[in-house]
């Protein structure tokens, strides 16, 4: 039972254009969402997060949008750069009851390729 | 700060062998985690710890054991290795709740069981 899904295994965009990565979740208890970026042979690194009390969070070129009614979030990268080429993971956790201990449920990842 | 370090980087085991994957963090984080990533899949939580002496199972704990005797170290033990344990293993640590979520990951250990 995949509670967090990234249905696009890969995405290819031109440098300077917008990259949009999508993520869907099924567990209504999730109330905090994160995006991680992963280069080959390295561990994931934290990119940006959003709480369920917000619908948008922005950090430089990266913006995450949350649509709770659709149980959908997206990561926008504008403008895209070749150095953004990596695997992007969506992750979710639940703070309800204070017992999540930060445990994350990850999606399968989307490989982003930004062409010069 | 070295952050989260993992050893070894690579290992090949024969079926039935045992090994310990080492994980150390120097950020004084109480929360630590072990994940595995299979090809084309997301990371799955194996075990986690909320402090020295306190550990609990994650989503896929079968075939693994952990211990947490210090804040810094969180080793993962594989007993009787099986081909299904071929994967990349990541250790992570984080600050305590209520500052949720951002986990710092090590570079991973690539394990092959033949």
mmCIF file with all atom_site columns, C-alpha atoms in Angstrom:
data_model
loop_
_atom_site.group_PDB
_atom_site.id
_atom_site.type_symbol
_atom_site.label_atom_id
_atom_site.label_alt_id
_atom_site.label_comp_id
_atom_site.label_asym_id
_atom_site.label_entity_id
_atom_site.label_seq_id
_atom_site.pdbx_PDB_ins_code
_atom_site.Cartn_x
_atom_site.Cartn_y
_atom_site.Cartn_z
_atom_site.occupancy
_atom_site.B_iso_or_equiv
_atom_site.pdbx_formal_charge
_atom_site.auth_seq_id
_atom_site.auth_comp_id
_atom_site.auth_asym_id
_atom_site.auth_atom_id
_atom_site.pdbx_PDB_model_num
ATOM 1   C CA . UNK A 1 1   ? 0.000  0.000   0.000   1.00 0.00 ? 1   UNK A CA 1
ATOM 2   C CA . UNK A 1 2   ? 1.821  3.053   -1.337  1.00 0.00 ? 2   UNK A CA 1
ATOM 3   C CA . UNK A 1 3   ? 0.757  5.975   0.837   1.00 0.00 ? 3   UNK A CA 1
ATOM 4   C CA . UNK A 1 4   ? 2.911  8.499   -1.038  1.00 0.00 ? 4   UNK A CA 1
ATOM 5   C CA . UNK A 1 5   ? 3.095  8.267   -4.810  1.00 0.00 ? 5   UNK A CA 1
ATOM 6   C CA . UNK A 1 6   ? 5.115  10.035  -7.452  1.00 0.00 ? 6   UNK A CA 1
ATOM 7   C CA . UNK A 1 7   ? 3.572  8.825   -10.670 1.00 0.00 ? 7   UNK A CA 1
ATOM 8   C CA . UNK A 1 8   ? 6.140  10.326  -13.048 1.00 0.00 ? 8   UNK A CA 1
ATOM 9   C CA . UNK A 1 9   ? 9.371  8.317   -12.974 1.00 0.00 ? 9   UNK A CA 1
ATOM 10  C CA . UNK A 1 10  ? 11.173 10.981  -14.987 1.00 0.00 ? 10  UNK A CA 1
ATOM 11  C CA . UNK A 1 11  ? 10.908 14.563  -16.248 1.00 0.00 ? 11  UNK A CA 1
ATOM 12  C CA . UNK A 1 12  ? 13.019 16.358  -18.829 1.00 0.00 ? 12  UNK A CA 1
ATOM 13  C CA . UNK A 1 13  ? 13.050 20.170  -19.152 1.00 0.00 ? 13  UNK A CA 1
ATOM 14  C CA . UNK A 1 14  ? 15.102 22.840  -20.862 1.00 0.00 ? 14  UNK A CA 1
ATOM 15  C CA . UNK A 1 15  ? 17.363 25.119  -18.854 1.00 0.00 ? 15  UNK A CA 1
ATOM 16  C CA . UNK A 1 16  ? 15.555 28.284  -17.802 1.00 0.00 ? 16  UNK A CA 1
ATOM 17  C CA . UNK A 1 17  ? 12.075 26.741  -18.014 1.00 0.00 ? 17  UNK A CA 1
ATOM 18  C CA . UNK A 1 18  ? 9.867  25.623  -15.150 1.00 0.00 ? 18  UNK A CA 1
ATOM 19  C CA . UNK A 1 19  ? 10.089 22.112  -13.685 1.00 0.00 ? 19  UNK A CA 1
ATOM 20  C CA . UNK A 1 20  ? 6.956  20.790  -11.974 1.00 0.00 ? 20  UNK A CA 1
ATOM 21  C CA . UNK A 1 21  ? 7.202  17.620  -9.927  1.00 0.00 ? 21  UNK A CA 1
ATOM 22  C CA . UNK A 1 22  ? 4.059  16.050  -8.548  1.00 0.00 ? 22  UNK A CA 1
ATOM 23  C CA . UNK A 1 23  ? 3.212  13.934  -5.529  1.00 0.00 ? 23  UNK A CA 1
ATOM 24  C CA . UNK A 1 24  ? -0.030 12.360  -4.283  1.00 0.00 ? 24  UNK A CA 1
ATOM 25  C CA . UNK A 1 25  ? -0.783 10.899  -0.879  1.00 0.00 ? 25  UNK A CA 1
ATOM 26  C CA . UNK A 1 26  ? -3.579 8.782   0.530   1.00 0.00 ? 26  UNK A CA 1
ATOM 27  C CA . UNK A 1 27  ? -3.131 8.996   4.310   1.00 0.00 ? 27  UNK A CA 1
ATOM 28  C CA . UNK A 1 28  ? -5.299 11.804  5.723   1.00 0.00 ? 28  UNK A CA 1
ATOM 29  C CA . UNK A 1 29  ? -3.194 11.831  8.898   1.00 0.00 ? 29  UNK A CA 1
ATOM 30  C CA . UNK A 1 30  ? -0.178 13.266  7.048   1.00 0.00 ? 30  UNK A CA 1
ATOM 31  C CA . UNK A 1 31  ? 0.216  16.898  8.038   1.00 0.00 ? 31  UNK A CA 1
ATOM 32  C CA . UNK A 1 32  ? 3.780  17.766  7.069   1.00 0.00 ? 32  UNK A CA 1
ATOM 33  C CA . UNK A 1 33  ? 5.394  17.273  3.688   1.00 0.00 ? 33  UNK A CA 1
ATOM 34  C CA . UNK A 1 34  ? 8.985  17.504  2.524   1.00 0.00 ? 34  UNK A CA 1
ATOM 35  C CA . UNK A 1 35  ? 10.966 17.364  -0.689  1.00 0.00 ? 35  UNK A CA 1
ATOM 36  C CA . UNK A 1 36  ? 14.421 15.843  -0.833  1.00 0.00 ? 36  UNK A CA 1
ATOM 37  C CA . UNK A 1 37  ? 16.944 15.951  -3.632  1.00 0.00 ? 37  UNK A CA 1
ATOM 38  C CA . UNK A 1 38  ? 19.371 13.130  -4.293  1.00 0.00 ? 38  UNK A CA 1
ATOM 39  C CA . UNK A 1 39  ? 22.465 13.009  -6.480  1.00 0.00 ? 39  UNK A CA 1
ATOM 40  C CA . UNK A 1 40  ? 23.984 9.645   -7.498  1.00 0.00 ? 40  UNK A CA 1
ATOM 41  C CA . UNK A 1 41  ? 26.136 7.997   -4.807  1.00 0.00 ? 41  UNK A CA 1
ATOM 42  C CA . UNK A 1 42  ? 25.035 10.555  -2.212  1.00 0.00 ? 42  UNK A CA 1
ATOM 43  C CA . UNK A 1 43  ? 22.399 10.634  0.500   1.00 0.00 ? 43  UNK A CA 1
ATOM 44  C CA . UNK A 1 44  ? 19.219 12.668  0.073   1.00 0.00 ? 44  UNK A CA 1
ATOM 45  C CA . UNK A 1 45  ? 19.407 16.324  1.075   1.00 0.00 ? 45  UNK A CA 1
ATOM 46  C CA . UNK A 1 46  ? 16.476 18.356  2.375   1.00 0.00 ? 46  UNK A CA 1
ATOM 47  C CA . UNK A 1 47  ? 15.102 20.909  -0.064  1.00 0.00 ? 47  UNK A CA 1
ATOM 48  C CA . UNK A 1 48  ? 11.858 22.437  1.165   1.00 0.00 ? 48  UNK A CA 1
ATOM 49  C CA . UNK A 1 49  ? 8.867  21.563  3.341   1.00 0.00 ? 49  UNK A CA 1
ATOM 50  C CA . UNK A 1 50  ? 5.276  22.601  3.943   1.00 0.00 ? 50  UNK A CA 1
ATOM 51  C CA . UNK A 1 51  ? 2.865  22.226  6.822   1.00 0.00 ? 51  UNK A CA 1
ATOM 52  C CA . UNK A 1 52  ? -0.759 21.282  6.193   1.00 0.00 ? 52  UNK A CA 1
ATOM 53  C CA . UNK A 1 53  ? -1.857 24.641  7.609   1.00 0.00 ? 53  UNK A CA 1
ATOM 54  C CA . UNK A 1 54  ? -0.342 26.324  4.547   1.00 0.00 ? 54  UNK A CA 1
ATOM 55  C CA . UNK A 1 55  ? -0.969 25.929  0.847   1.00 0.00 ? 55  UNK A CA 1
ATOM 56  C CA . UNK A 1 56  ? 2.299  27.378  -0.409  1.00 0.00 ? 56  UNK A CA 1
ATOM 57  C CA . UNK A 1 57  ? 5.891  27.707  0.721   1.00 0.00 ? 57  UNK A CA 1
ATOM 58  C CA . UNK A 1 58  ? 8.624  29.419  -1.236  1.00 0.00 ? 58  UNK A CA 1
ATOM 59  C CA . UNK A 1 59  ? 12.398 29.330  -0.935  1.00 0.00 ? 59  UNK A CA 1
ATOM 60  C CA . UNK A 1 60  ? 14.316 31.025  -3.710  1.00 0.00 ? 60  UNK A CA 1
ATOM 61  C CA . UNK A 1 61  ? 13.736 29.147  -6.965  1.00 0.00 ? 61  UNK A CA 1
ATOM 62  C CA . UNK A 1 62  ? 11.765 26.424  -5.193  1.00 0.00 ? 62  UNK A CA 1
ATOM 63  C CA . UNK A 1 63  ? 8.061  26.585  -4.352  1.00 0.00 ? 63  UNK A CA 1
ATOM 64  C CA . UNK A 1 64  ? 5.920  23.820  -2.925  1.00 0.00 ? 64  UNK A CA 1
ATOM 65  C CA . UNK A 1 65  ? 2.139  23.889  -3.307  1.00 0.00 ? 65  UNK A CA 1
ATOM 66  C CA . UNK A 1 66  ? -0.232 21.794  -1.208  1.00 0.00 ? 66  UNK A CA 1
ATOM 67  C CA . UNK A 1 67  ? -3.827 20.942  -2.165  1.00 0.00 ? 67  UNK A CA 1
ATOM 68  C CA . UNK A 1 68  ? -5.238 19.121  0.846   1.00 0.00 ? 68  UNK A CA 1
ATOM 69  C CA . UNK A 1 69  ? -8.638 18.394  -0.645  1.00 0.00 ? 69  UNK A CA 1
ATOM 70  C CA . UNK A 1 70  ? -6.973 16.629  -3.574  1.00 0.00 ? 70  UNK A CA 1
ATOM 71  C CA . UNK A 1 71  ? -4.226 15.157  -1.373  1.00 0.00 ? 71  UNK A CA 1
ATOM 72  C CA . UNK A 1 72  ? -1.717 16.494  -3.853  1.00 0.00 ? 72  UNK A CA 1
ATOM 73  C CA . UNK A 1 73  ? 1.467  18.506  -3.643  1.00 0.00 ? 73  UNK A CA 1
ATOM 74  C CA . UNK A 1 74  ? 3.824  19.829  -6.261  1.00 0.00 ? 74  UNK A CA 1
ATOM 75  C CA . UNK A 1 75  ? 7.325  21.245  -6.375  1.00 0.00 ? 75  UNK A CA 1
ATOM 76  C CA . UNK A 1 76  ? 8.025  24.062  -8.828  1.00 0.00 ? 76  UNK A CA 1
ATOM 77  C CA . UNK A 1 77  ? 11.574 24.966  -9.794  1.00 0.00 ? 77  UNK A CA 1
ATOM 78  C CA . UNK A 1 78  ? 11.929 28.262  -11.648 1.00 0.00 ? 78  UNK A CA 1
ATOM 79  C CA . UNK A 1 79  ? 14.176 28.762  -13.519 1.00 0.00 ? 79  UNK A CA 1
ATOM 80  C CA . UNK A 1 80  ? 15.528 25.248  -13.882 1.00 0.00 ? 80  UNK A CA 1
ATOM 81  C CA . UNK A 1 81  ? 19.299 24.826  -14.033 1.00 0.00 ? 81  UNK A CA 1
ATOM 82  C CA . UNK A 1 82  ? 21.439 21.881  -15.178 1.00 0.00 ? 82  UNK A CA 1
ATOM 83  C CA . UNK A 1 83  ? 22.672 21.487  -11.586 1.00 0.00 ? 83  UNK A CA 1
ATOM 84  C CA . UNK A 1 84  ? 19.077 20.703  -10.577 1.00 0.00 ? 84  UNK A CA 1
ATOM 85  C CA . UNK A 1 85  ? 19.347 17.378  -12.420 1.00 0.00 ? 85  UNK A CA 1
ATOM 86  C CA . UNK A 1 86  ? 18.821 14.790  -9.678  1.00 0.00 ? 86  UNK A CA 1
ATOM 87  C CA . UNK A 1 87  ? 16.224 12.454  -8.198  1.00 0.00 ? 87  UNK A CA 1
ATOM 88  C CA . UNK A 1 88  ? 13.537 14.262  -6.231  1.00 0.00 ? 88  UNK A CA 1
ATOM 89  C CA . UNK A 1 89  ? 11.673 12.491  -3.433  1.00 0.00 ? 89  UNK A CA 1
ATOM 90  C CA . UNK A 1 90  ? 8.448  13.596  -1.852  1.00 0.00 ? 90  UNK A CA 1
ATOM 91  C CA . UNK A 1 91  ? 8.009  12.564  1.804   1.00 0.00 ? 91  UNK A CA 1
ATOM 92  C CA . UNK A 1 92  ? 5.270  12.899  4.398   1.00 0.00 ? 92  UNK A CA 1
ATOM 93  C CA . UNK A 1 93  ? 4.831  12.540  8.124   1.00 0.00 ? 93  UNK A CA 1
ATOM 94  C CA . UNK A 1 94  ? 2.126  12.917  10.740  1.00 0.00 ? 94  UNK A CA 1
ATOM 95  C CA . UNK A 1 95  ? 2.466  15.005  13.866  1.00 0.00 ? 95  UNK A CA 1
ATOM 96  C CA . UNK A 1 96  ? -0.924 14.046  15.207  1.00 0.00 ? 96  UNK A CA 1
ATOM 97  C CA . UNK A 1 97  ? -0.608 12.963  18.827  1.00 0.00 ? 97  UNK A CA 1
ATOM 98  C CA . UNK A 1 98  ? 3.093  13.843  18.838  1.00 0.00 ? 98  UNK A CA 1
ATOM 99  C CA . UNK A 1 99  ? 4.144  10.252  18.252  1.00 0.00 ? 99  UNK A CA 1
ATOM 100 C CA . UNK A 1 100 ? 5.440  10.321  14.708  1.00 0.00 ? 100 UNK A CA 1
ATOM 101 C CA . UNK A 1 101 ? 9.007  10.857  15.915  1.00 0.00 ? 101 UNK A CA 1
ATOM 102 C CA . UNK A 1 102 ? 9.748  12.360  12.528  1.00 0.00 ? 102 UNK A CA 1
ATOM 103 C CA . UNK A 1 103 ? 9.220  9.066   10.709  1.00 0.00 ? 103 UNK A CA 1
ATOM 104 C CA . UNK A 1 104 ? 8.962  9.760   6.993   1.00 0.00 ? 104 UNK A CA 1
ATOM 105 C CA . UNK A 1 105 ? 7.055  7.929   4.265   1.00 0.00 ? 105 UNK A CA 1
ATOM 106 C CA . UNK A 1 106 ? 8.710  8.467   0.894   1.00 0.00 ? 106 UNK A CA 1
ATOM 107 C CA . UNK A 1 107 ? 7.462  8.412   -2.673  1.00 0.00 ? 107 UNK A CA 1
ATOM 108 C CA . UNK A 1 108 ? 9.336  6.474   -5.356  1.00 0.00 ? 108 UNK A CA 1
ATOM 109 C CA . UNK A 1 109 ? 11.154 9.504   -6.688  1.00 0.00 ? 109 UNK A CA 1
ATOM 110 C CA . UNK A 1 110 ? 11.215 11.422  -9.977  1.00 0.00 ? 110 UNK A CA 1
ATOM 111 C CA . UNK A 1 111 ? 14.389 11.741  -12.037 1.00 0.00 ? 111 UNK A CA 1
ATOM 112 C CA . UNK A 1 112 ? 14.695 15.339  -13.241 1.00 0.00 ? 112 UNK A CA 1
ATOM 113 C CA . UNK A 1 113 ? 16.988 16.098  -16.172 1.00 0.00 ? 113 UNK A CA 1
ATOM 114 C CA . UNK A 1 114 ? 17.598 19.728  -17.070 1.00 0.00 ? 114 UNK A CA 1
ATOM 115 C CA . UNK A 1 115 ? 19.144 20.146  -20.516 1.00 0.00 ? 115 UNK A CA 1
ATOM 116 C CA . UNK A 1 116 ? 21.437 23.129  -21.246 1.00 0.00 ? 116 UNK A CA 1
ATOM 117 C CA . UNK B 2 1   ? 31.015 19.055  11.370  1.00 0.00 ? 1   UNK B CA 1
ATOM 118 C CA . UNK B 2 2   ? 31.234 15.773  9.490   1.00 0.00 ? 2   UNK B CA 1
ATOM 119 C CA . UNK B 2 3   ? 27.446 15.377  9.722   1.00 0.00 ? 3   UNK B CA 1
ATOM 120 C CA . UNK B 2 4   ? 26.289 11.770  9.315   1.00 0.00 ? 4   UNK B CA 1
ATOM 121 C CA . UNK B 2 5   ? 28.960 9.259   8.367   1.00 0.00 ? 5   UNK B CA 1
ATOM 122 C CA . UNK B 2 6   ? 28.438 5.654   7.305   1.00 0.00 ? 6   UNK B CA 1
ATOM 123 C CA . UNK B 2 7   ? 30.831 2.761   6.876   1.00 0.00 ? 7   UNK B CA 1
ATOM 124 C CA . UNK B 2 8   ? 31.462 0.790   4.789   1.00 0.00 ? 8   UNK B CA 1
ATOM 125 C CA . UNK B 2 9   ? 30.549 2.431   1.463   1.00 0.00 ? 9   UNK B CA 1
ATOM 126 C CA . UNK B 2 10  ? 30.245 -0.920  -0.315  1.00 0.00 ? 10  UNK B CA 1
ATOM 127 C CA . UNK B 2 11  ? 30.019 -4.513  0.807   1.00 0.00 ? 11  UNK B CA 1
ATOM 128 C CA . UNK B 2 12  ? 29.385 -7.888  -0.800  1.00 0.00 ? 12  UNK B CA 1
ATOM 129 C CA . UNK B 2 13  ? 28.075 -10.638 1.484   1.00 0.00 ? 13  UNK B CA 1
ATOM 130 C CA . UNK B 2 14  ? 27.397 -14.288 0.920   1.00 0.00 ? 14  UNK B CA 1
ATOM 131 C CA . UNK B 2 15  ? 24.013 -15.700 1.856   1.00 0.00 ? 15  UNK B CA 1
ATOM 132 C CA . UNK B 2 16  ? 23.937 -16.469 5.574   1.00 0.00 ? 16  UNK B CA 1
ATOM 133 C CA . UNK B 2 17  ? 26.753 -14.127 6.537   1.00 0.00 ? 17  UNK B CA 1
ATOM 134 C CA . UNK B 2 18  ? 26.275 -11.326 9.061   1.00 0.00 ? 18  UNK B CA 1
ATOM 135 C CA . UNK B 2 19  ? 27.539 -7.769  9.197   1.00 0.00 ? 19  UNK B CA 1
ATOM 136 C CA . UNK B 2 20  ? 27.105 -4.466  10.982  1.00 0.00 ? 20  UNK B CA 1
ATOM 137 C CA . UNK B 2 21  ? 26.571 -1.195  9.132   1.00 0.00 ? 21  UNK B CA 1
ATOM 138 C CA . UNK B 2 22  ? 28.016 1.673   11.114  1.00 0.00 ? 22  UNK B CA 1
ATOM 139 C CA . UNK B 2 23  ? 26.428 5.122   11.465  1.00 0.00 ? 23  UNK B CA 1
ATOM 140 C CA . UNK B 2 24  ? 27.757 8.090   13.431  1.00 0.00 ? 24  UNK B CA 1
ATOM 141 C CA . UNK B 2 25  ? 26.541 11.664  13.687  1.00 0.00 ? 25  UNK B CA 1
ATOM 142 C CA . UNK B 2 26  ? 28.242 14.629  15.304  1.00 0.00 ? 26  UNK B CA 1
ATOM 143 C CA . UNK B 2 27  ? 25.286 17.015  15.478  1.00 0.00 ? 27  UNK B CA 1
ATOM 144 C CA . UNK B 2 28  ? 24.067 15.858  18.892  1.00 0.00 ? 28  UNK B CA 1
ATOM 145 C CA . UNK B 2 29  ? 20.754 14.743  17.403  1.00 0.00 ? 29  UNK B CA 1
ATOM 146 C CA . UNK B 2 30  ? 18.616 12.496  19.554  1.00 0.00 ? 30  UNK B CA 1
ATOM 147 C CA . UNK B 2 31  ? 16.590 11.093  16.638  1.00 0.00 ? 31  UNK B CA 1
ATOM 148 C CA . UNK B 2 32  ? 18.245 8.640   14.281  1.00 0.00 ? 32  UNK B CA 1
ATOM 149 C CA . UNK B 2 33  ? 16.875 6.424   11.489  1.00 0.00 ? 33  UNK B CA 1
ATOM 150 C CA . UNK B 2 34  ? 17.823 3.602   9.167   1.00 0.00 ? 34  UNK B CA 1
ATOM 151 C CA . UNK B 2 35  ? 16.280 3.393   5.696   1.00 0.00 ? 35  UNK B CA 1
ATOM 152 C CA . UNK B 2 36  ? 16.777 1.095   2.754   1.00 0.00 ? 36  UNK B CA 1
ATOM 153 C CA . UNK B 2 37  ? 16.294 2.041   -0.873  1.00 0.00 ? 37  UNK B CA 1
ATOM 154 C CA . UNK B 2 38  ? 15.644 -0.613  -3.480  1.00 0.00 ? 38  UNK B CA 1
ATOM 155 C CA . UNK B 2 39  ? 16.086 0.186   -7.192  1.00 0.00 ? 39  UNK B CA 1
ATOM 156 C CA . UNK B 2 40  ? 13.339 2.465   -8.522  1.00 0.00 ? 40  UNK B CA 1
ATOM 157 C CA . UNK B 2 41  ? 11.738 2.718   -5.114  1.00 0.00 ? 41  UNK B CA 1
ATOM 158 C CA . UNK B 2 42  ? 11.552 5.254   -2.356  1.00 0.00 ? 42  UNK B CA 1
ATOM 159 C CA . UNK B 2 43  ? 13.240 4.920   0.990   1.00 0.00 ? 43  UNK B CA 1
ATOM 160 C CA . UNK B 2 44  ? 11.634 2.582   3.512   1.00 0.00 ? 44  UNK B CA 1
ATOM 161 C CA . UNK B 2 45  ? 12.173 2.917   7.264   1.00 0.00 ? 45  UNK B CA 1
ATOM 162 C CA . UNK B 2 46  ? 13.817 -0.084  8.924   1.00 0.00 ? 46  UNK B CA 1
ATOM 163 C CA . UNK B 2 47  ? 14.358 1.082   12.516  1.00 0.00 ? 47  UNK B CA 1
ATOM 164 C CA . UNK B 2 48  ? 14.520 4.344   14.377  1.00 0.00 ? 48  UNK B CA 1
ATOM 165 C CA . UNK B 2 49  ? 15.710 5.657   17.724  1.00 0.00 ? 49  UNK B CA 1
ATOM 166 C CA . UNK B 2 50  ? 14.626 8.648   19.774  1.00 0.00 ? 50  UNK B CA 1
ATOM 167 C CA . UNK B 2 51  ? 17.594 8.574   22.120  1.00 0.00 ? 51  UNK B CA 1
ATOM 168 C CA . UNK B 2 52  ? 20.276 6.396   23.659  1.00 0.00 ? 52  UNK B CA 1
ATOM 169 C CA . UNK B 2 53  ? 18.778 3.107   24.774  1.00 0.00 ? 53  UNK B CA 1
ATOM 170 C CA . UNK B 2 54  ? 15.473 3.648   22.927  1.00 0.00 ? 54  UNK B CA 1
ATOM 171 C CA . UNK B 2 55  ? 14.778 1.992   19.574  1.00 0.00 ? 55  UNK B CA 1
ATOM 172 C CA . UNK B 2 56  ? 11.686 0.889   17.687  1.00 0.00 ? 56  UNK B CA 1
ATOM 173 C CA . UNK B 2 57  ? 10.706 -0.879  14.487  1.00 0.00 ? 57  UNK B CA 1
ATOM 174 C CA . UNK B 2 58  ? 9.854  0.904   11.276  1.00 0.00 ? 58  UNK B CA 1
ATOM 175 C CA . UNK B 2 59  ? 8.076  -0.404  8.204   1.00 0.00 ? 59  UNK B CA 1
ATOM 176 C CA . UNK B 2 60  ? 10.526 -3.174  7.188   1.00 0.00 ? 60  UNK B CA 1
ATOM 177 C CA . UNK B 2 61  ? 12.414 -4.435  10.294  1.00 0.00 ? 61  UNK B CA 1
ATOM 178 C CA . UNK B 2 62  ? 12.560 -8.173  9.548   1.00 0.00 ? 62  UNK B CA 1
ATOM 179 C CA . UNK B 2 63  ? 16.114 -9.500  9.284   1.00 0.00 ? 63  UNK B CA 1
ATOM 180 C CA . UNK B 2 64  ? 17.666 -6.505  11.037  1.00 0.00 ? 64  UNK B CA 1
ATOM 181 C CA . UNK B 2 65  ? 18.573 -5.410  14.546  1.00 0.00 ? 65  UNK B CA 1
ATOM 182 C CA . UNK B 2 66  ? 19.751 -2.133  16.009  1.00 0.00 ? 66  UNK B CA 1
ATOM 183 C CA . UNK B 2 67  ? 21.228 -0.778  19.200  1.00 0.00 ? 67  UNK B CA 1
ATOM 184 C CA . UNK B 2 68  ? 21.783 2.744   20.507  1.00 0.00 ? 68  UNK B CA 1
ATOM 185 C CA . UNK B 2 69  ? 24.237 2.901   23.357  1.00 0.00 ? 69  UNK B CA 1
ATOM 186 C CA . UNK B 2 70  ? 25.362 6.493   22.689  1.00 0.00 ? 70  UNK B CA 1
ATOM 187 C CA . UNK B 2 71  ? 23.801 9.600   21.161  1.00 0.00 ? 71  UNK B CA 1
ATOM 188 C CA . UNK B 2 72  ? 26.336 9.527   18.319  1.00 0.00 ? 72  UNK B CA 1
ATOM 189 C CA . UNK B 2 73  ? 26.174 5.931   17.110  1.00 0.00 ? 73  UNK B CA 1
ATOM 190 C CA . UNK B 2 74  ? 23.340 3.856   15.655  1.00 0.00 ? 74  UNK B CA 1
ATOM 191 C CA . UNK B 2 75  ? 24.636 0.597   14.138  1.00 0.00 ? 75  UNK B CA 1
ATOM 192 C CA . UNK B 2 76  ? 22.421 -1.684  12.030  1.00 0.00 ? 76  UNK B CA 1
ATOM 193 C CA . UNK B 2 77  ? 23.016 -5.419  12.290  1.00 0.00 ? 77  UNK B CA 1
ATOM 194 C CA . UNK B 2 78  ? 22.140 -7.885  9.526   1.00 0.00 ? 78  UNK B CA 1
ATOM 195 C CA . UNK B 2 79  ? 21.924 -11.477 10.678  1.00 0.00 ? 79  UNK B CA 1
ATOM 196 C CA . UNK B 2 80  ? 21.836 -14.332 8.149   1.00 0.00 ? 80  UNK B CA 1
ATOM 197 C CA . UNK B 2 81  ? 21.997 -12.142 5.046   1.00 0.00 ? 81  UNK B CA 1
ATOM 198 C CA . UNK B 2 82  ? 19.549 -12.944 2.242   1.00 0.00 ? 82  UNK B CA 1
ATOM 199 C CA . UNK B 2 83  ? 19.457 -11.755 -1.417  1.00 0.00 ? 83  UNK B CA 1
ATOM 200 C CA . UNK B 2 84  ? 16.326 -9.736  -0.553  1.00 0.00 ? 84  UNK B CA 1
ATOM 201 C CA . UNK B 2 85  ? 18.547 -7.527  1.620   1.00 0.00 ? 85  UNK B CA 1
ATOM 202 C CA . UNK B 2 86  ? 20.503 -6.333  -1.411  1.00 0.00 ? 86  UNK B CA 1
ATOM 203 C CA . UNK B 2 87  ? 19.872 -2.600  -1.263  1.00 0.00 ? 87  UNK B CA 1
ATOM 204 C CA . UNK B 2 88  ? 21.350 0.803   -0.482  1.00 0.00 ? 88  UNK B CA 1
ATOM 205 C CA . UNK B 2 89  ? 21.149 1.625   3.213   1.00 0.00 ? 89  UNK B CA 1
ATOM 206 C CA . UNK B 2 90  ? 20.915 5.179   4.487   1.00 0.00 ? 90  UNK B CA 1
ATOM 207 C CA . UNK B 2 91  ? 21.289 6.404   8.026   1.00 0.00 ? 91  UNK B CA 1
ATOM 208 C CA . UNK B 2 92  ? 19.774 9.744   9.019   1.00 0.00 ? 92  UNK B CA 1
ATOM 209 C CA . UNK B 2 93  ? 19.451 11.950  12.073  1.00 0.00 ? 93  UNK B CA 1
ATOM 210 C CA . UNK B 2 94  ? 17.269 14.894  13.025  1.00 0.00 ? 94  UNK B CA 1
ATOM 211 C CA . UNK B 2 95  ? 16.440 17.405  15.693  1.00 0.00 ? 95  UNK B CA 1
ATOM 212 C CA . UNK B 2 96  ? 13.654 16.562  18.055  1.00 0.00 ? 96  UNK B CA 1
ATOM 213 C CA . UNK B 2 97  ? 10.051 17.396  17.620  1.00 0.00 ? 97  UNK B CA 1
ATOM 214 C CA . UNK B 2 98  ? 8.440  19.975  17.578  1.00 0.00 ? 98  UNK B CA 1
ATOM 215 C CA . UNK B 2 99  ? 10.944 21.007  14.937  1.00 0.00 ? 99  UNK B CA 1
ATOM 216 C CA . UNK B 2 100 ? 9.766  18.339  12.556  1.00 0.00 ? 100 UNK B CA 1
ATOM 217 C CA . UNK B 2 101 ? 11.101 16.644  9.632   1.00 0.00 ? 101 UNK B CA 1
ATOM 218 C CA . UNK B 2 102 ? 14.408 17.787  8.279   1.00 0.00 ? 102 UNK B CA 1
ATOM 219 C CA . UNK B 2 103 ? 16.552 14.706  8.395   1.00 0.00 ? 103 UNK B CA 1
ATOM 220 C CA . UNK B 2 104 ? 20.248 14.756  7.602   1.00 0.00 ? 104 UNK B CA 1
ATOM 221 C CA . UNK B 2 105 ? 21.344 11.701  5.625   1.00 0.00 ? 105 UNK B CA 1
ATOM 222 C CA . UNK B 2 106 ? 24.631 9.879   5.367   1.00 0.00 ? 106 UNK B CA 1
ATOM 223 C CA . UNK B 2 107 ? 26.107 8.930   1.970   1.00 0.00 ? 107 UNK B CA 1
ATOM 224 C CA . UNK B 2 108 ? 24.776 5.366   2.119   1.00 0.00 ? 108 UNK B CA 1
ATOM 225 C CA . UNK B 2 109 ? 26.126 1.814   2.133   1.00 0.00 ? 109 UNK B CA 1
ATOM 226 C CA . UNK B 2 110 ? 25.589 -0.277  -1.002  1.00 0.00 ? 110 UNK B CA 1
ATOM 227 C CA . UNK B 2 111 ? 25.120 -3.897  0.025   1.00 0.00 ? 111 UNK B CA 1
ATOM 228 C CA . UNK B 2 112 ? 24.979 -6.878  -2.311  1.00 0.00 ? 112 UNK B CA 1
ATOM 229 C CA . UNK B 2 113 ? 24.078 -10.347 -1.032  1.00 0.00 ? 113 UNK B CA 1
ATOM 230 C CA . UNK B 2 114 ? 25.040 -13.198 -3.349  1.00 0.00 ? 114 UNK B CA 1
#
